[in-house]
Coordinates of C-alpha atoms in Angstrom, one line a residue:
Chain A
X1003 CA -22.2 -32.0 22.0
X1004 CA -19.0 -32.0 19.8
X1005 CA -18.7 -29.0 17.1
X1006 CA -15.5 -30.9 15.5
X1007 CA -17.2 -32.5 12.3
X1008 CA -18.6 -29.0 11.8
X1009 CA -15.2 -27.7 11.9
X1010 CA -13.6 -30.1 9.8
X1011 CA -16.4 -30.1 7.2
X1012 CA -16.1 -26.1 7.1
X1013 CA -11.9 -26.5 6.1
X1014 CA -12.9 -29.1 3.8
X1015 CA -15.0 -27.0 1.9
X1016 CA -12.6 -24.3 2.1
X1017 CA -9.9 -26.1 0.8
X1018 CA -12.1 -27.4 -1.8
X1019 CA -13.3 -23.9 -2.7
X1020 CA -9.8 -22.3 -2.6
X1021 CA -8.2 -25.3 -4.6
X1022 CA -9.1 -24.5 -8.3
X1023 CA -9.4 -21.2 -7.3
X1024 CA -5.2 -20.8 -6.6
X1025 CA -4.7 -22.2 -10.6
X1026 CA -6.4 -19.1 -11.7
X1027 CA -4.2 -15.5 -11.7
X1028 CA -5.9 -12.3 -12.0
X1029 CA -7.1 -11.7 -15.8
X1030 CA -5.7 -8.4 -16.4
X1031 CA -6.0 -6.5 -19.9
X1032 CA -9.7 -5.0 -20.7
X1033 CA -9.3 -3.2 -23.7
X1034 CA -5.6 -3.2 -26.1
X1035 CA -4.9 -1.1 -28.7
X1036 CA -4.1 -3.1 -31.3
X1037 CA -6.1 -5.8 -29.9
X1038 CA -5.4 -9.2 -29.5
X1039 CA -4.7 -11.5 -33.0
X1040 CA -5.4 -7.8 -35.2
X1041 CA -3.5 -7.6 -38.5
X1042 CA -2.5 -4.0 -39.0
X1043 CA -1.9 -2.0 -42.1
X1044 CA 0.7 0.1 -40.9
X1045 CA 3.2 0.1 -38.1
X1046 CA 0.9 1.5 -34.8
X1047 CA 2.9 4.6 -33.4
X1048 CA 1.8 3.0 -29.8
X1049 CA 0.6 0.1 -27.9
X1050 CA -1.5 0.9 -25.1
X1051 CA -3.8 -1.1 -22.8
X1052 CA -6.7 -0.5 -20.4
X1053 CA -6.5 -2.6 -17.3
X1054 CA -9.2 -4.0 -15.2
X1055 CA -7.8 -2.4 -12.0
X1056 CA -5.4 0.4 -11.2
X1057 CA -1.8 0.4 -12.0
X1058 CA 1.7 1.3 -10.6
X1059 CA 4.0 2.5 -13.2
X1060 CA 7.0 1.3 -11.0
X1061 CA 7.2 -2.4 -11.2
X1062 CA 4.7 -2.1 -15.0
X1063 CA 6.4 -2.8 -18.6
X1064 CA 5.2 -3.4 -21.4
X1065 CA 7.7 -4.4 -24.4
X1066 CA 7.0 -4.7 -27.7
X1067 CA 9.0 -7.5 -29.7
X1068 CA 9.7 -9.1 -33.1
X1069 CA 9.8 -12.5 -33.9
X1070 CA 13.3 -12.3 -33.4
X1071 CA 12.9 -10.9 -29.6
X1072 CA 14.3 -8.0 -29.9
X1073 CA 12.7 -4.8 -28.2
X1074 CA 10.6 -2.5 -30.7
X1075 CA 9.9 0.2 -27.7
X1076 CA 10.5 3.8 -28.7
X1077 CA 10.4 5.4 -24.8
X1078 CA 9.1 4.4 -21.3
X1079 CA 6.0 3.2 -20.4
X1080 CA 3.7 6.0 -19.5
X1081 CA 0.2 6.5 -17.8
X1082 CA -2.6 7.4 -19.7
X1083 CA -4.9 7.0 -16.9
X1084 CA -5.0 5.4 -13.3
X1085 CA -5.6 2.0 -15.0
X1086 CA -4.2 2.7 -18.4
X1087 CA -1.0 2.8 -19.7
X1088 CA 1.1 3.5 -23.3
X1089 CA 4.4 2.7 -24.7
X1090 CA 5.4 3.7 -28.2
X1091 CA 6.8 1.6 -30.7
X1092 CA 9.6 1.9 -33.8
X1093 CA 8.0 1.9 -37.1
X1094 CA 7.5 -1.8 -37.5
X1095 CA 8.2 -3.6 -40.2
X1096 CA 5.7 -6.3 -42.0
X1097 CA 5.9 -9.5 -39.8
X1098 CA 4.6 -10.6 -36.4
X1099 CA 5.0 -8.7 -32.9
X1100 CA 4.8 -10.1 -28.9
X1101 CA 3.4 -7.4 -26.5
X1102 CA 5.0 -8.8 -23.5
X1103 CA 3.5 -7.1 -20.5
X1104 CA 3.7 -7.0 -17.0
X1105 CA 1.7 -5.3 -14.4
X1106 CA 1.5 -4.0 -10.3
X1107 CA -2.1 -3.2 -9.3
X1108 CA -2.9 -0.8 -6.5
X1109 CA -4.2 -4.1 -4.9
X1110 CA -0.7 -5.3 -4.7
X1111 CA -0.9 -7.9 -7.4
X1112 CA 1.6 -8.3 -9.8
X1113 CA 0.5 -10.0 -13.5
X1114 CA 1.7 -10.6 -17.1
X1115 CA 0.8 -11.9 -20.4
X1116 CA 1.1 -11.6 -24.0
X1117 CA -0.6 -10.7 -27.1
X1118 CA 0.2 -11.1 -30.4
X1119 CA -0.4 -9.0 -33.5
X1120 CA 0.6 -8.8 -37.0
X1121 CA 1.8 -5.6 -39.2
X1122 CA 0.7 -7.1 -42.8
X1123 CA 2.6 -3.6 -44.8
X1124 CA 0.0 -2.5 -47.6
X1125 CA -2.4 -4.3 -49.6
Chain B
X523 CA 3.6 -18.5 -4.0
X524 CA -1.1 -18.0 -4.1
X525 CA -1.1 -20.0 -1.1
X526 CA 1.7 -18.5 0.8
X527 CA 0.4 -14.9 -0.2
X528 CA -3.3 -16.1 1.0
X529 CA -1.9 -17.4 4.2
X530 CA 0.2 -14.5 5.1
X531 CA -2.9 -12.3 4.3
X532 CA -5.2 -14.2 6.1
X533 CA -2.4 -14.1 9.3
X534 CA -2.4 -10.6 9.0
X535 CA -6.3 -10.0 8.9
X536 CA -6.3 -12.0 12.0
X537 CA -3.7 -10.8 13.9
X538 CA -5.1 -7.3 13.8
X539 CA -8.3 -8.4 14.4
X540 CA -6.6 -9.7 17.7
X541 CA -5.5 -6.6 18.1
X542 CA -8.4 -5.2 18.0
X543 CA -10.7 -7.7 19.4
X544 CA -8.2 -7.9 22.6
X545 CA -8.9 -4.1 23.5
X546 CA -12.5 -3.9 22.6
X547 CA -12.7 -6.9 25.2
X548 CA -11.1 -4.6 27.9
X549 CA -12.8 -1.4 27.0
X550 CA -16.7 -2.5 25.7
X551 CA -16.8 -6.1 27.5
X552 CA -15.3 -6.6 31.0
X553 CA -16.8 -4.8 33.3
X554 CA -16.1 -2.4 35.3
X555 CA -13.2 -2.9 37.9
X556 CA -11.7 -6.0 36.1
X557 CA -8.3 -4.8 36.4
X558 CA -6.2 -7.6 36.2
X559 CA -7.8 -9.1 33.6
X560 CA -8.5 -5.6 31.7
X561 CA -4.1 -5.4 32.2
X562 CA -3.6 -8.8 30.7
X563 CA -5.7 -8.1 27.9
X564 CA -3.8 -4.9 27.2
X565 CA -0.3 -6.9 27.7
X566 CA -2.0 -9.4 24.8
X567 CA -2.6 -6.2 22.6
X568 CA 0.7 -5.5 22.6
X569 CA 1.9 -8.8 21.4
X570 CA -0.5 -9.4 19.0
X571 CA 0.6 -5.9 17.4
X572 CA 4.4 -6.9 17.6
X573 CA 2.7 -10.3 15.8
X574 CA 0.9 -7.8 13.5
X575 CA 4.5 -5.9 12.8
X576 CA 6.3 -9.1 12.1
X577 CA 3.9 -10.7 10.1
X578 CA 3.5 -7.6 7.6
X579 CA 7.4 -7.7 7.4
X580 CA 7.0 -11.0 6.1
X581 CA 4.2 -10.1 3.9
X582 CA 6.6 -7.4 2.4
X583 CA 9.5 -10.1 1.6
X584 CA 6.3 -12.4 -0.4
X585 CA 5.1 -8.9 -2.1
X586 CA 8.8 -8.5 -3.1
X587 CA 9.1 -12.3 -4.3
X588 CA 6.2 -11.4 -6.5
X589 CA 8.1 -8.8 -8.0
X590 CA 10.9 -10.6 -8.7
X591 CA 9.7 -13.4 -10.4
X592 CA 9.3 -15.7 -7.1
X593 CA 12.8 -15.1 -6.0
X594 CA 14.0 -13.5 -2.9
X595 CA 14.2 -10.1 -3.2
X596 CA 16.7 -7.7 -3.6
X597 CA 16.9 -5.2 -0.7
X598 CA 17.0 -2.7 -4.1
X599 CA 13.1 -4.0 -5.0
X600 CA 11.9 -3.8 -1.5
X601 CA 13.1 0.1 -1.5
X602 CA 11.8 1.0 -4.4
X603 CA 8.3 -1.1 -3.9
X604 CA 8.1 0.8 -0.3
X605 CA 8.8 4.5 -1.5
X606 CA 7.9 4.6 -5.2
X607 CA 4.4 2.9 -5.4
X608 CA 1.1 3.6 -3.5
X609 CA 0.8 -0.1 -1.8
X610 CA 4.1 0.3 -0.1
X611 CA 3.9 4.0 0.9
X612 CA 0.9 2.4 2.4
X613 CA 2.5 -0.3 4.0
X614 CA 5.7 1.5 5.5
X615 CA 3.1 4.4 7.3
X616 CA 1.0 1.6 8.6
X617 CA 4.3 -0.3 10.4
X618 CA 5.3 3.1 11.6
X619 CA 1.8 3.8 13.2
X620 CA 2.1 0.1 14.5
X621 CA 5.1 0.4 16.0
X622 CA 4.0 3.7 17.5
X623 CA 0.7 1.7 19.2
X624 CA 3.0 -1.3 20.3
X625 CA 4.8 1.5 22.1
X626 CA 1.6 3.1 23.5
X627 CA 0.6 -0.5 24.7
X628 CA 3.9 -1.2 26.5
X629 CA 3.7 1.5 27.9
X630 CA 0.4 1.0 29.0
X631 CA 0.1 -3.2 29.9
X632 CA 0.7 -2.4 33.8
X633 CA -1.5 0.9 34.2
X634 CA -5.1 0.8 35.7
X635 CA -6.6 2.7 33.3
X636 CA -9.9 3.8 33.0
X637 CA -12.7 2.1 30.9
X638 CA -13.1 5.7 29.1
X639 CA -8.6 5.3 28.5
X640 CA -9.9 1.6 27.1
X641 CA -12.0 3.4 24.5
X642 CA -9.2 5.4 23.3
X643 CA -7.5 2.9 22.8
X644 CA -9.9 0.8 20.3
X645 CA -10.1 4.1 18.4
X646 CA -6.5 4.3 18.2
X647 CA -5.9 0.6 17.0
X648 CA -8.6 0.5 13.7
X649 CA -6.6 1.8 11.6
X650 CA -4.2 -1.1 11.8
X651 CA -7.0 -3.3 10.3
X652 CA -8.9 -0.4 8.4
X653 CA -5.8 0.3 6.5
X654 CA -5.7 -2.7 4.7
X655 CA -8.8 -1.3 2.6
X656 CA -6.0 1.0 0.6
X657 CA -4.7 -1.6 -0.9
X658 CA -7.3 -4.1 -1.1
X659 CA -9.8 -4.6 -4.0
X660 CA -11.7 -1.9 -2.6
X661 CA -9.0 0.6 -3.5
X662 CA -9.4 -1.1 -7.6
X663 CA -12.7 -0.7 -7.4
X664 CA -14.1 0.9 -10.9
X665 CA -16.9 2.1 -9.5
X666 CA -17.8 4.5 -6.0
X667 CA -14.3 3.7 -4.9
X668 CA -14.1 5.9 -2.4
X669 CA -17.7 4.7 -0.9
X670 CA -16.3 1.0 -1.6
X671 CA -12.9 1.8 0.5
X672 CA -15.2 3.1 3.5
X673 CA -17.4 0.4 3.5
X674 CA -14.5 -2.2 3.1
X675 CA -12.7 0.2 6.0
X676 CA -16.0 -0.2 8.3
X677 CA -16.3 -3.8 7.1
X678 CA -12.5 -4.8 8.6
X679 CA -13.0 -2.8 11.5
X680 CA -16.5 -4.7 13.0
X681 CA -15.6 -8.1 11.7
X682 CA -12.2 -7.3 14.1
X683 CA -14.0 -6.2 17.0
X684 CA -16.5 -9.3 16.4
X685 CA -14.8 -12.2 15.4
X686 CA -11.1 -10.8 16.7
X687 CA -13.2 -10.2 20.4
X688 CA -14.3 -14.2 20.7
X689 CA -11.4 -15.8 21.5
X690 CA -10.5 -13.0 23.8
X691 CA -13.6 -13.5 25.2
X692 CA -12.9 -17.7 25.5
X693 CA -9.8 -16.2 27.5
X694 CA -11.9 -13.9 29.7
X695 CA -14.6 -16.4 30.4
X696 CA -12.0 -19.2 30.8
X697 CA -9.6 -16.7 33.1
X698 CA -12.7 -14.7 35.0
X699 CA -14.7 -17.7 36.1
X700 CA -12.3 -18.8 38.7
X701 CA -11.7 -16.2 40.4
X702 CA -15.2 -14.1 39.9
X703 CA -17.0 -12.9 42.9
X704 CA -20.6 -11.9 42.0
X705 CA -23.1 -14.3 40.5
X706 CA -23.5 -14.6 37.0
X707 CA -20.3 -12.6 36.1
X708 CA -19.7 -15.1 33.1
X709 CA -23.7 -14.3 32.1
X710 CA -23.0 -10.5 32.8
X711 CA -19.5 -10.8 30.5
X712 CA -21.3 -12.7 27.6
X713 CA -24.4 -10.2 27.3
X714 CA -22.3 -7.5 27.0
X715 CA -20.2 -9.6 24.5
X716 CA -24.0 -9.9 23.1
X717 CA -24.6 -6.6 22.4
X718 CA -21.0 -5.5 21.0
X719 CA -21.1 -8.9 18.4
X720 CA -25.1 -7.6 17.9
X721 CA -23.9 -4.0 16.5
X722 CA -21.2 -5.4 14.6
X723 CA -23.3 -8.3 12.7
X724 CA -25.9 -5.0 11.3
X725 CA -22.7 -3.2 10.1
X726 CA -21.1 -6.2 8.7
X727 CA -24.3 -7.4 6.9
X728 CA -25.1 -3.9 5.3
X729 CA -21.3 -3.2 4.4
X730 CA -20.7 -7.1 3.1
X731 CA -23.8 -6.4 0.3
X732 CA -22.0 -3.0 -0.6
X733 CA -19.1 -4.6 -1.0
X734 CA -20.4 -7.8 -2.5
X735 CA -22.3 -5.8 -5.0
X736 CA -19.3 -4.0 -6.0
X737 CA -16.8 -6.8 -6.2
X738 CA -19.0 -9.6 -7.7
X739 CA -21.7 -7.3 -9.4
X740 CA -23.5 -10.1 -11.1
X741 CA -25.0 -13.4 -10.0
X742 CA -23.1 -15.3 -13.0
X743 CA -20.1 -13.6 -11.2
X744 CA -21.1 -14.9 -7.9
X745 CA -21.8 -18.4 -8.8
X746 CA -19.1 -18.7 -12.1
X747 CA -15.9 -17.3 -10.6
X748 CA -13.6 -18.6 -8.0
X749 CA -14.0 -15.4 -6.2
X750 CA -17.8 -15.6 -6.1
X751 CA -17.8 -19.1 -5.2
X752 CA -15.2 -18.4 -1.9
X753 CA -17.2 -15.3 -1.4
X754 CA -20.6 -17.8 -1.1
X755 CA -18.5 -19.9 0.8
X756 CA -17.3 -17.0 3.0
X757 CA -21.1 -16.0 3.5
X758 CA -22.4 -19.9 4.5
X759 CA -19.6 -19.6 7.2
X760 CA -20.9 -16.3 8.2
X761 CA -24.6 -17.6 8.2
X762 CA -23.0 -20.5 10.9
X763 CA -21.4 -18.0 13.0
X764 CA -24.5 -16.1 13.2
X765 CA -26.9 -19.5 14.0
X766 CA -23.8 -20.1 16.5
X767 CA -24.2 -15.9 17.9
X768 CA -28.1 -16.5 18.5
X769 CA -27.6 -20.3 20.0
X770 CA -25.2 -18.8 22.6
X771 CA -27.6 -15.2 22.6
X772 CA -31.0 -17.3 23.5
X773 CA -29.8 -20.2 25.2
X774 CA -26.0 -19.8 26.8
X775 CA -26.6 -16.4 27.8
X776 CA -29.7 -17.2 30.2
X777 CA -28.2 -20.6 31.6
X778 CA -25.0 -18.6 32.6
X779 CA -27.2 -15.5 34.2
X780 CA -29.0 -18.1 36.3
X781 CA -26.0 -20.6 37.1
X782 CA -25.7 -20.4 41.0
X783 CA -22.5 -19.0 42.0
X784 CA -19.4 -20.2 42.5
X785 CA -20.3 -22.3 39.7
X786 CA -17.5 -24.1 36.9
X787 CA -17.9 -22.2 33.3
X788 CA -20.2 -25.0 31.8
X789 CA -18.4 -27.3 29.2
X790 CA -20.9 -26.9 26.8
X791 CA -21.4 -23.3 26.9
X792 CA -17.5 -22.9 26.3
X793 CA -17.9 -25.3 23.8
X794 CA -20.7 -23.3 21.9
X795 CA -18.5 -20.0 22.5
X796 CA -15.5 -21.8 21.1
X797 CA -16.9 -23.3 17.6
X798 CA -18.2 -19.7 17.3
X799 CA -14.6 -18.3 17.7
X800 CA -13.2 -21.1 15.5
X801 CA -15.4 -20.9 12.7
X802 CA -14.4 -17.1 13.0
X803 CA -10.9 -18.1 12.2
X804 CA -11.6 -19.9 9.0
X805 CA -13.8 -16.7 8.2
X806 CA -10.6 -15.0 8.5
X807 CA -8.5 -17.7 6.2
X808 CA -11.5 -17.1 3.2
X809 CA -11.2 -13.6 3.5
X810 CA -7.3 -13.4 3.5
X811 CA -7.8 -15.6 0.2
X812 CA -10.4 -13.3 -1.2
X813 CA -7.9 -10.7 -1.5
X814 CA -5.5 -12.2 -3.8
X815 CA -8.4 -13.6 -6.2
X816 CA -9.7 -11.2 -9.2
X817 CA -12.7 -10.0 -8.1
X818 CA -15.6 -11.5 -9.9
X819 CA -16.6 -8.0 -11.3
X820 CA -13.3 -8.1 -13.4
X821 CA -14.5 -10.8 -15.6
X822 CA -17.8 -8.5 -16.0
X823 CA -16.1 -5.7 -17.2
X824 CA -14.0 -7.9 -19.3
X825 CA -17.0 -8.9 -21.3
X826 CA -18.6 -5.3 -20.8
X827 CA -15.5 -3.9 -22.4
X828 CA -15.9 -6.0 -25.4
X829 CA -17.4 -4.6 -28.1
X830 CA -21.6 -5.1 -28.4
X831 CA -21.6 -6.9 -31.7
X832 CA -24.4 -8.6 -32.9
X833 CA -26.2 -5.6 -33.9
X834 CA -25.9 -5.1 -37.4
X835 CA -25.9 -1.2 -39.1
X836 CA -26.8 -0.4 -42.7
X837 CA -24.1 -1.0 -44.9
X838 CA -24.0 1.7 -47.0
X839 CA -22.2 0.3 -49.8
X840 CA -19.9 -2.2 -47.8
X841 CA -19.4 -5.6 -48.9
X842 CA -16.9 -8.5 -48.3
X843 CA -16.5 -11.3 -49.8
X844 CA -13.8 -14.6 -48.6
X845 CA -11.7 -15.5 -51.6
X846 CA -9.7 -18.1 -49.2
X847 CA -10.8 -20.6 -47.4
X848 CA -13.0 -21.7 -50.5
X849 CA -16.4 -22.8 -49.4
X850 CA -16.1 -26.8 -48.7
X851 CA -12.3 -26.3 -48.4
X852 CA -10.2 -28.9 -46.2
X853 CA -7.2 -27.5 -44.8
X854 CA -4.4 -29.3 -42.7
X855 CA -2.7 -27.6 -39.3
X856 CA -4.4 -25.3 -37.1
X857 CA -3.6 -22.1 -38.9
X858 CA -6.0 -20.9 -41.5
X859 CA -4.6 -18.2 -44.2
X860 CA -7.4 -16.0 -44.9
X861 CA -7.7 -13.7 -47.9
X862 CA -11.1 -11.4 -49.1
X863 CA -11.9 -8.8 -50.4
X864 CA -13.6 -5.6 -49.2
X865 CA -15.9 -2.7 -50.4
X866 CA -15.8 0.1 -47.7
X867 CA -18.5 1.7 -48.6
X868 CA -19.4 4.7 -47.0
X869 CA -18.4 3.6 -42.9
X870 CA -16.0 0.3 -43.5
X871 CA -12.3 0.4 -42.7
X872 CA -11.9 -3.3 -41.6
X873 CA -13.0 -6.8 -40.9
X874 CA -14.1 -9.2 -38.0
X875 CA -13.4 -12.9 -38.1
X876 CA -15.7 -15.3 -36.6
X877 CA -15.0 -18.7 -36.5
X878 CA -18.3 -20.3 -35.1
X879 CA -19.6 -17.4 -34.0
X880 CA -16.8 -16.5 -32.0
X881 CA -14.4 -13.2 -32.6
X882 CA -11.3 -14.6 -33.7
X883 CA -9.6 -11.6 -35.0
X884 CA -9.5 -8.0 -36.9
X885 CA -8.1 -7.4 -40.0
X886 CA -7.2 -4.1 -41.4
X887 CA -5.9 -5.6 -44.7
X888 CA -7.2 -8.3 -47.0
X889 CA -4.9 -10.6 -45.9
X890 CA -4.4 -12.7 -42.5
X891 CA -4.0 -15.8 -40.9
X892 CA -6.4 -16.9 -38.2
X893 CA -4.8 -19.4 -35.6
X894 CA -5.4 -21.4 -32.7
X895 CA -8.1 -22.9 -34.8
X896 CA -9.1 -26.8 -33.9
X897 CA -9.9 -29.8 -36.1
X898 CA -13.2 -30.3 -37.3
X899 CA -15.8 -28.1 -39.4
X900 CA -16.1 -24.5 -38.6
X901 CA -18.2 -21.7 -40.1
X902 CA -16.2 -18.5 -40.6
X903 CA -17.7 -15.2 -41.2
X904 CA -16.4 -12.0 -42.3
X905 CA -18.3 -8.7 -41.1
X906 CA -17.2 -5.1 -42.2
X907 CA -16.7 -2.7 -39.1
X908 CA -16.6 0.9 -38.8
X909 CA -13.9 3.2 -38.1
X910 CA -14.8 3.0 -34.3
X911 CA -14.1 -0.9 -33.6
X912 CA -17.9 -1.0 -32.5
X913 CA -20.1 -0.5 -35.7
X914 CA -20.7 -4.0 -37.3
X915 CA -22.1 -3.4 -40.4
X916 CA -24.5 -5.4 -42.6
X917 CA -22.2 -6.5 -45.1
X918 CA -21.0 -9.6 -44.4
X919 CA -19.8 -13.2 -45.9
X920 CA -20.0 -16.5 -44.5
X921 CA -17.7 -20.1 -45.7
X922 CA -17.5 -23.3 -44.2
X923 CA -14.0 -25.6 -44.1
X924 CA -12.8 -28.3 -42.4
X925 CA -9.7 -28.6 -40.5
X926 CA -8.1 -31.9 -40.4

């Protein structure tokens, strides 16, 4: 009795399993503060985000940006907790900002994104 | 990059398993007075641990790619990756004690040693497969992560001797039968292959729902995420292994005890023996990918961590009210300027945007623009929210526009 089409069928299925799987990264950020799309009053004095895992501080940034790309950060990033981090900002001025971040988990992997958010300056 | 990281992972569970399946074959398996074959299984520890060595080297070059964007890497990142963060501290102590065992092997390959020596030496290779649990998910765990690093720790170890032992085992059987002596010495190796596989399947089964519990958490995780649906995969495998484990357990086992002697090692047996080992192998490959997929937990806590709207508080004097979009309006372009007006009340600092019933964004003043928003007609509704982000109050106004 041959095993082979057992075989075969079992790396098929693999492969299909693992195909659609490799188009998807780790989703990282659980909780940001501002979050995601917010339009702010005032200039926040810190962005700082909760992760869904653990994080190195080597090999982690997070930079803040205007709409011209240049760097808002006021100081390094630094840990909050094991999976949270901080970096403050310059006052901001009205207009829209990138949080451009980038991450290494204890697991070893290594993520980034971005979220946007708007400082709208008063009423 | 995925693929290559899952390959190298998965060449790196299974070399170690090798490692460890290759010495638990000489210490819990032959029997006693197998020297030869007890040496050569020693003399392949040692090369699968120099495979092991290698093999993580390269695993350090992909780890540095990563950081670097895909690149090569610097010799600068690799440094600082291996003394300045937890995973490489990790990594560089675990080639040092690998190196240290490769020595101890060599030094070892052409000794008679004792089944008792054997033992010492299974003890003294798990933590070259246990260690990967330090920086696997298992280390990220958010909840009982020291239980969930044990159990992932145990997990590595019996699925090495297990599924690392059977294709040392094909060798022994393979090797052994032509030159064996005593009737049913194939029968005698595979029952005591039996009863190691036996104690390794309880602790693999009990640690793997742990661990599954843990890492998937839900069944909507299990069946909705691409880590849950490899994990099912990983399981089905398992489940064939098994079938294959009791096949050879119930039916090999007692044609090989009762084979008159000198007899060939039956085709099928070896067969049945080797689908067992192979479909071990691809076990391996799943679980080498499982380690670089989010754990389906992660999109449970994403959700958890969301706020619980939907439960509406008092207002206590809050009220909002859209001024823009007008009710009925038609708008062009997928952004949407947004203007209202709000009445705090006694709670209210702020606003939530739904756009058909889904949290598009928070304002804290009466002005915004919601984006990202598709053509068609939507629903959008304001809610006032308390100070904390969490409170949703009963104040709340609702328009509908069309996006063209």
């Amino acid at each position: 009795m041959s095993f082979k089409p057992l075989i075969v069928a079992s790396v098929l299925a693999l492969a299909a399993a693992l195909a659609p799987a490799l188009l998807h990264a780790h989703a990282y950020p659980m909780v940001a503060v501002p979050p995601e799309g917010a339009v702010l009053r005032d200039s926040p004095r810190e962005i700082r985000i909760q992760f869904t895992e653990g994080i190195e501080l080597e090999f982690s940034h997070i930079d803040v940006k205007n709409a011209a790309g240049e760097k808002m950060n006021a100081g390094n990033l630094r840990r909050i907790a094991d999976d949270t981090v901080a970096v403050a900002v310059k006052a901001l001025a009205p207009g829209t900002y990138r949080i451009e971040w980038q991450v290494l988990s204890v697991d070893t992997h290594v993520t980034d994104g971005v979220l946007r958010f708007t400082v709208a300056g008063g009423k | 990059m995925l693929a290559i990281e899952g390959l190298v992972s998965a060449a790196l569970y299974f070399t170690a398993a090798l490692v460890l399946g290759s010495l638990a074959t000489a210490a819990f398996v032959l029997p006693p007075g197998e020297s030869p074959l007890r040496k050569q299984l020693i003399s392949f520890a040692a090369m699968f641990t120099a495979a092991f060595l290698l093999i993580a080297a390269a695993a350090l070059i992909v780890q540095g790619a990563k950081l670097s964007g895909g690149g090569l890497p610097s010799l600068d990142v690799l440094l600082r990756y291996v003394m300045k963060t937890q995973s490489g501290n990790v990594w560089l102590w675990r080639e040092i004690y690998g190196a240290l065992l490769l020595a101890l092997l060599i030094s070892f390959q052409n000794t008679d040693i004792s089944e008792r020596a054997g033992r010492w030496m299974v003890l003294a290779a798990i933590p070259l497969a246990a260690s990967r649990s330090l920086t696997s998910h298992a280390a990220a765990a958010r909840e009982y992560p020291l239980m969930a690093m044990a159990c992932d720790a145990i997990h590595l170890t019996v699925a090495a001797v297990w599924a690392g032992g059977l294709p040392l085992l094909c060798w022994a059987l393979w090797r052994g039968s032509r030159f064996a002596t005593s009737p049913g010495w194939t029968g005698n190796l595979v029952a005591r292959f039996s009863r190691l596989a036996f104690r390794s399947v309880v602790l693999l089964v009990s640690t793997g729902i742990f661990q599954s519990w843990i890492q998937v958490g839900t069944w909507d995780s299990l069946l909705e995420t691409a880590y849950g649906r490899v994990l099912l995969l990983k399981l089905a495998l398992f489940l064939m292994m098994l079938a294959f484990g009791a096949l050879n357990r119930h039916f090999t086992l007692p044609d090989l005890i009762a084979a008159p002697h000198p007899a060939p090692f039956p085709r099928d047996a070896f067969q049945r023996i080797g689908a067992e080992a192979v479909l071990a192998i691809i076990v391996f490959v799943a679980t080498g990918f499982l380690t670089i997929l989010p754990p389906g937990a992660h999109s449970a806590h994403q959700l958890a961590a969301a706020p619980r709207f939907g439960v509406l508080t008092p207002a206590e004097g809050a009220a909002i009210k859209i001024l823009s979009p007008r009710d009925g309006e038609t708008l062009h372009g997928d952004e949407v300027p947004l203007k209202f007006r709000l009445t705090p009340g006694r709670r209210g600092t702020h606003a939530h945007a739904y756009v058909d019933g889904e949290l598009m964004g928070m304002f804290e003043t009466e002005s915004g623009t919601l984006t990202g928003i598709t053509p068609g007609h939507h629903a959008l509704e304001l809610r006032v929210v308390a100070g904390d982000h969490q409170t949703e109050l009963d104040a709340s106004d609702t328009v509908h526009f069309v996006v063209k």
